[in-house]
PDB file of C-alpha atoms in Angstrom:
ATOM      1  CA  ARG F1469     -26.859  41.226 -27.996  1.00  0.00           C
ATOM      2  CA  PRO F1470     -29.684  43.084 -29.260  1.00  0.00           C
ATOM      3  CA  LEU F1471     -30.540  46.719 -29.290  1.00  0.00           C
ATOM      4  CA  LEU F1472     -32.468  48.657 -26.655  1.00  0.00           C
ATOM      5  CA  PHE F1473     -35.653  49.126 -28.975  1.00  0.00           C
ATOM      6  CA  VAL F1474     -35.082  45.261 -29.912  1.00  0.00           C
ATOM      7  CA  SER F1475     -35.738  44.701 -26.743  1.00  0.00           C
ATOM      8  CA  CYS F1476     -38.054  46.820 -25.800  1.00  0.00           C
ATOM      9  CA  GLN F1477     -40.438  45.851 -29.065  1.00  0.00           C
ATOM     10  CA  VAL F1478     -39.900  41.785 -28.626  1.00  0.00           C
ATOM     11  CA  LEU F1479     -41.478  42.697 -24.877  1.00  0.00           C
ATOM     12  CA  LYS F1480     -44.196  44.414 -27.019  1.00  0.00           C
ATOM     13  CA  ILE F1481     -45.297  41.592 -28.993  1.00  0.00           C
ATOM     14  CA  LEU F1482     -44.804  39.354 -25.765  1.00  0.00           C
ATOM     15  CA  ARG F1483     -47.551  41.033 -24.169  1.00  0.00           C
ATOM     16  CA  ILE F1484     -49.632  40.633 -26.921  1.00  0.00           C
ATOM     17  CA  LEU F1485     -49.080  37.028 -26.644  1.00  0.00           C
ATOM     18  CA  SER F1486     -48.818  36.705 -22.785  1.00  0.00           C
ATOM     19  CA  LYS F1487     -53.063  36.704 -23.571  1.00  0.00           C
ATOM     20  CA  GLY F1488     -52.807  34.132 -25.153  1.00  0.00           C
ATOM     21  CA  LYS F1489     -53.658  30.056 -23.317  1.00  0.00           C
ATOM     22  CA  ASP F1490     -50.854  28.326 -21.500  1.00  0.00           C
ATOM     23  CA  PHE F1491     -48.566  31.320 -22.975  1.00  0.00           C
ATOM     24  CA  LEU F1492     -45.703  30.709 -20.328  1.00  0.00           C
ATOM     25  CA  PRO F1493     -44.881  27.051 -20.283  1.00  0.00           C
ATOM     26  CA  LYS F1494     -44.564  27.504 -23.937  1.00  0.00           C
ATOM     27  CA  LEU F1495     -41.765  29.604 -23.414  1.00  0.00           C
ATOM     28  CA  CYS F1496     -40.350  28.089 -20.094  1.00  0.00           C
ATOM     29  CA  PRO F1497     -38.882  25.173 -19.508  1.00  0.00           C
ATOM     30  CA  GLY F1498     -38.967  24.897 -16.031  1.00  0.00           C
ATOM     31  CA  GLY F1499     -36.778  24.062 -13.330  1.00  0.00           C
ATOM     32  CA  THR F1500     -34.024  26.011 -14.733  1.00  0.00           C
ATOM     33  CA  THR F1501     -33.357  28.926 -11.354  1.00  0.00           C
ATOM     34  CA  GLY F1502     -29.498  29.651 -11.647  1.00  0.00           C
ATOM     35  CA  ASN F1503     -28.515  29.469 -15.359  1.00  0.00           C
ATOM     36  CA  LEU F1504     -28.332  32.474 -15.919  1.00  0.00           C
ATOM     37  CA  ARG F1505     -26.251  35.867 -14.852  1.00  0.00           C
ATOM     38  CA  LEU F1506     -25.385  39.462 -15.701  1.00  0.00           C
ATOM     39  CA  ASP F1507     -21.910  40.028 -16.380  1.00  0.00           C
ATOM     40  CA  TYR F1508     -21.888  43.454 -15.977  1.00  0.00           C
ATOM     41  CA  ASP F1509     -17.974  44.430 -16.146  1.00  0.00           C
ATOM     42  CA  GLN F1510     -18.650  42.391 -19.507  1.00  0.00           C
ATOM     43  CA  GLY F1511     -21.876  43.778 -20.192  1.00  0.00           C
ATOM     44  CA  VAL F1512     -22.732  39.951 -21.520  1.00  0.00           C
ATOM     45  CA  LEU F1513     -25.397  38.077 -20.582  1.00  0.00           C
ATOM     46  CA  LEU F1514     -25.131  34.864 -19.418  1.00  0.00           C
ATOM     47  CA  TYR F1515     -27.175  31.645 -20.344  1.00  0.00           C
ATOM     48  CA  LYS F1516     -27.443  28.600 -21.108  1.00  0.00           C
ATOM     49  CA  LYS F1517     -29.295  26.439 -24.001  1.00  0.00           C
ATOM     50  CA  ASP F1518     -31.871  25.670 -21.445  1.00  0.00           C
ATOM     51  CA  SER F1519     -32.549  28.605 -19.705  1.00  0.00           C
ATOM     52  CA  CYS F1520     -36.067  30.273 -19.799  1.00  0.00           C
ATOM     53  CA  TYR F1521     -36.459  32.503 -22.582  1.00  0.00           C
ATOM     54  CA  VAL F1522     -37.950  35.217 -21.069  1.00  0.00           C
ATOM     55  CA  GLN F1523     -35.378  34.912 -17.956  1.00  0.00           C
ATOM     56  CA  ILE F1524     -33.140  35.652 -21.140  1.00  0.00           C
ATOM     57  CA  LEU F1525     -36.026  38.772 -22.645  1.00  0.00           C
ATOM     58  CA  LEU F1526     -36.207  40.241 -19.016  1.00  0.00           C
ATOM     59  CA  LYS F1527     -32.896  40.247 -18.485  1.00  0.00           C
ATOM     60  CA  GLN F1528     -32.165  42.292 -22.485  1.00  0.00           C
ATOM     61  CA  VAL F1529     -35.532  44.490 -21.447  1.00  0.00           C
ATOM     62  CA  GLU F1530     -33.344  45.244 -17.529  1.00  0.00           C
ATOM     63  CA  VAL F1531     -30.044  46.439 -19.504  1.00  0.00           C
ATOM     64  CA  SER F1532     -32.823  48.665 -21.923  1.00  0.00           C
ATOM     65  CA  LEU F1533     -33.847  50.296 -18.863  1.00  0.00           C
ATOM     66  CA  LYS F1534     -30.211  51.240 -17.947  1.00  0.00           C
ATOM     67  CA  CYS F1535     -29.856  53.100 -20.812  1.00  0.00           C
ATOM     68  CA  ILE F1536     -33.208  54.668 -20.537  1.00  0.00           C
ATOM     69  CA  GLU F1537     -32.669  56.146 -17.513  1.00  0.00           C
ATOM     70  CA  SER F1538     -29.522  57.820 -18.672  1.00  0.00           C
ATOM     71  CA  GLN F1539     -30.939  59.032 -21.614  1.00  0.00           C
ATOM     72  CA  ARG F1540     -33.828  60.529 -19.327  1.00  0.00           C
ATOM     73  CA  LEU F1541     -36.033  58.446 -22.435  1.00  0.00           C
ATOM     74  CA  ILE F1542     -39.190  59.244 -20.946  1.00  0.00           C
ATOM     75  CA  GLU F1543     -41.538  57.451 -23.436  1.00  0.00           C
ATOM     76  CA  GLN F1544     -39.940  54.823 -23.053  1.00  0.00           C
ATOM     77  CA  ALA F1545     -39.621  54.289 -19.800  1.00  0.00           C
ATOM     78  CA  VAL F1546     -43.851  54.732 -19.732  1.00  0.00           C
ATOM     79  CA  ASN F1547     -44.225  51.988 -22.755  1.00  0.00           C
ATOM     80  CA  THR F1548     -41.420  49.609 -20.973  1.00  0.00           C
ATOM     81  CA  THR F1549     -42.668  49.351 -17.809  1.00  0.00           C
ATOM     82  CA  ARG F1550     -45.926  49.454 -18.703  1.00  0.00           C
ATOM     83  CA  ASP F1551     -45.333  46.693 -21.143  1.00  0.00           C
ATOM     84  CA  LEU F1552     -43.946  44.883 -18.026  1.00  0.00           C
ATOM     85  CA  ILE F1553     -46.917  45.592 -15.841  1.00  0.00           C
ATOM     86  CA  THR F1554     -49.282  44.406 -18.584  1.00  0.00           C
ATOM     87  CA  LEU F1555     -47.252  41.074 -19.131  1.00  0.00           C
ATOM     88  CA  TYR F1556     -47.150  40.387 -15.667  1.00  0.00           C
ATOM     89  CA  SER F1557     -51.297  40.673 -15.535  1.00  0.00           C
ATOM     90  CA  ASN F1558     -51.814  37.979 -18.395  1.00  0.00           C
ATOM     91  CA  THR F1559     -49.431  36.056 -16.852  1.00  0.00           C
ATOM     92  CA  THR F1560     -51.284  35.287 -13.367  1.00  0.00           C
ATOM     93  CA  ASP F1561     -55.445  35.074 -12.596  1.00  0.00           C
ATOM     94  CA  GLY F1562     -57.053  36.187 -10.170  1.00  0.00           C
ATOM     95  CA  THR F1563     -55.056  35.168  -7.464  1.00  0.00           C
ATOM     96  CA  LEU F1564     -52.179  36.220  -8.842  1.00  0.00           C
ATOM     97  CA  ILE F1565     -50.344  32.562  -9.579  1.00  0.00           C
ATOM     98  CA  GLY F1566     -51.822  31.754 -12.051  1.00  0.00           C
ATOM     99  CA  ASP F1567     -49.372  29.899 -15.276  1.00  0.00           C
ATOM    100  CA  TYR F1568     -46.483  30.226 -12.724  1.00  0.00           C
ATOM    101  CA  GLU F1569     -47.415  27.640 -10.875  1.00  0.00           C
ATOM    102  CA  LYS F1570     -47.321  25.317 -13.497  1.00  0.00           C
ATOM    103  CA  LEU F1571     -43.653  26.668 -14.357  1.00  0.00           C
ATOM    104  CA  PRO F1572     -42.302  24.552 -11.588  1.00  0.00           C
ATOM    105  CA  GLY F1573     -38.410  25.669 -10.065  1.00  0.00           C
ATOM    106  CA  CYS F1574     -37.836  28.351 -12.571  1.00  0.00           C
ATOM    107  CA  ASP F1575     -37.343  32.191 -11.603  1.00  0.00           C
ATOM    108  CA  CYS F1576     -39.495  34.103 -14.008  1.00  0.00           C
ATOM    109  CA  GLN F1577     -42.547  35.532 -11.905  1.00  0.00           C
ATOM    110  CA  LEU F1578     -39.804  36.720  -9.292  1.00  0.00           C
ATOM    111  CA  ILE F1579     -37.532  38.160 -12.256  1.00  0.00           C
ATOM    112  CA  LEU F1580     -40.215  39.676 -13.643  1.00  0.00           C
ATOM    113  CA  LEU F1581     -41.313  41.204 -10.272  1.00  0.00           C
ATOM    114  CA  GLN F1582     -38.078  42.447  -9.931  1.00  0.00           C
ATOM    115  CA  VAL F1583     -37.710  43.886 -13.053  1.00  0.00           C
ATOM    116  CA  ILE F1584     -41.028  46.095 -13.033  1.00  0.00           C
ATOM    117  CA  VAL F1585     -40.318  46.967  -9.655  1.00  0.00           C
ATOM    118  CA  TYR F1586     -36.361  48.319 -11.584  1.00  0.00           C
ATOM    119  CA  ALA F1587     -38.733  50.098 -13.856  1.00  0.00           C
ATOM    120  CA  LEU F1588     -41.461  51.444 -11.394  1.00  0.00           C
ATOM    121  CA  ARG F1589     -37.941  53.101  -9.745  1.00  0.00           C
ATOM    122  CA  ILE F1590     -36.476  54.940 -12.564  1.00  0.00           C
ATOM    123  CA  CYS F1591     -40.053  55.829 -13.851  1.00  0.00           C
ATOM    124  CA  ALA F1592     -40.613  57.720 -10.475  1.00  0.00           C
ATOM    125  CA  VAL F1593     -38.020  59.129 -10.554  1.00  0.00           C
ATOM    126  CA  MET F1594     -38.418  60.427 -13.988  1.00  0.00           C
ATOM    127  CA  LEU F1595     -41.788  61.760 -12.328  1.00  0.00           C
ATOM    128  CA  LYS F1596     -40.047  63.838  -9.513  1.00  0.00           C
ATOM    129  CA  ASP F1597     -37.719  64.945 -11.740  1.00  0.00           C
ATOM    130  CA  ILE F1598     -41.368  66.761 -14.466  1.00  0.00           C
ATOM    131  CA  VAL F1599     -43.616  67.644 -11.314  1.00  0.00           C
ATOM    132  CA  ALA F1600     -41.369  69.615  -9.648  1.00  0.00           C
ATOM    133  CA  LYS F1601     -41.169  71.476 -13.414  1.00  0.00           C
ATOM    134  CA  GLU F1602     -44.626  71.596 -14.463  1.00  0.00           C
ATOM    135  CA  ASP F1603     -47.632  69.028 -14.899  1.00  0.00           C
ATOM    136  CA  THR F1604     -48.124  67.842 -18.777  1.00  0.00           C
ATOM    137  CA  PRO F1605     -49.764  64.317 -20.285  1.00  0.00           C
ATOM    138  CA  THR F1606     -45.937  62.900 -19.662  1.00  0.00           C
ATOM    139  CA  SER F1607     -46.605  63.691 -15.625  1.00  0.00           C
ATOM    140  CA  THR F1608     -50.220  62.384 -16.148  1.00  0.00           C
ATOM    141  CA  ARG F1609     -49.096  58.700 -18.133  1.00  0.00           C
ATOM    142  CA  LEU F1610     -45.675  58.650 -15.494  1.00  0.00           C
ATOM    143  CA  LEU F1611     -47.885  58.777 -12.492  1.00  0.00           C
ATOM    144  CA  ALA F1612     -50.490  56.326 -14.104  1.00  0.00           C
ATOM    145  CA  THR F1613     -48.142  53.963 -14.753  1.00  0.00           C
ATOM    146  CA  CYS F1614     -46.169  54.441 -11.356  1.00  0.00           C
ATOM    147  CA  ARG F1615     -50.055  54.038  -9.666  1.00  0.00           C
ATOM    148  CA  SER F1616     -50.456  50.698 -11.647  1.00  0.00           C
ATOM    149  CA  GLY F1617     -47.017  48.963 -10.451  1.00  0.00           C
ATOM    150  CA  ILE F1618     -48.042  49.861  -6.887  1.00  0.00           C
ATOM    151  CA  LEU F1619     -51.300  48.337  -6.852  1.00  0.00           C
ATOM    152  CA  ILE F1620     -49.065  45.215  -8.785  1.00  0.00           C
ATOM    153  CA  LEU F1621     -46.463  44.896  -5.415  1.00  0.00           C
ATOM    154  CA  TYR F1622     -49.846  45.791  -3.671  1.00  0.00           C
ATOM    155  CA  GLN F1623     -51.174  42.207  -4.934  1.00  0.00           C
ATOM    156  CA  CYS F1624     -48.226  40.388  -4.682  1.00  0.00           C
ATOM    157  CA  VAL F1625     -47.755  41.819  -0.427  1.00  0.00           C
ATOM    158  CA  LEU F1626     -51.236  40.470   0.320  1.00  0.00           C
ATOM    159  CA  ARG F1627     -50.728  36.953  -2.062  1.00  0.00           C
ATOM    160  CA  ASP F1628     -47.706  36.251   0.610  1.00  0.00           C
ATOM    161  CA  VAL F1629     -48.633  37.291   3.812  1.00  0.00           C
ATOM    162  CA  GLU F1630     -51.849  34.897   2.872  1.00  0.00           C
TER     163      GLU F1630
END
């Protein structure tokens, strides 16, 4: 399993690459629902040869977020959450379906949203602790990140209602 900073740096690269056309179909074989899981007891990620590369990375980022949370690494939490939000925004169009329409049977979007929610929870807890002490540029960045994430989630709710 890669170190914490490796997964986060790969996410940053993926975020940049996601601006390209047909980004997700190149990394996701589609139809790979359910062949990826995290074994929390052993601390390993179990996947098969045909697993979605995006899902594998997102699960590794989720493990990284657990370390970021336990070590209270605020800047890393903000940067990772922003990278996740930007990745989601880059891979969806105005209808919030975008490239995911081309991936029948894959849980990329669901996994990405789950990891975004987890990252937002970490940022919200850190924000609560910082705001109680003082108003700083870090708390401003945390607040902006939380607002961006909530906007994404709100748009998802609107899409699902329609």
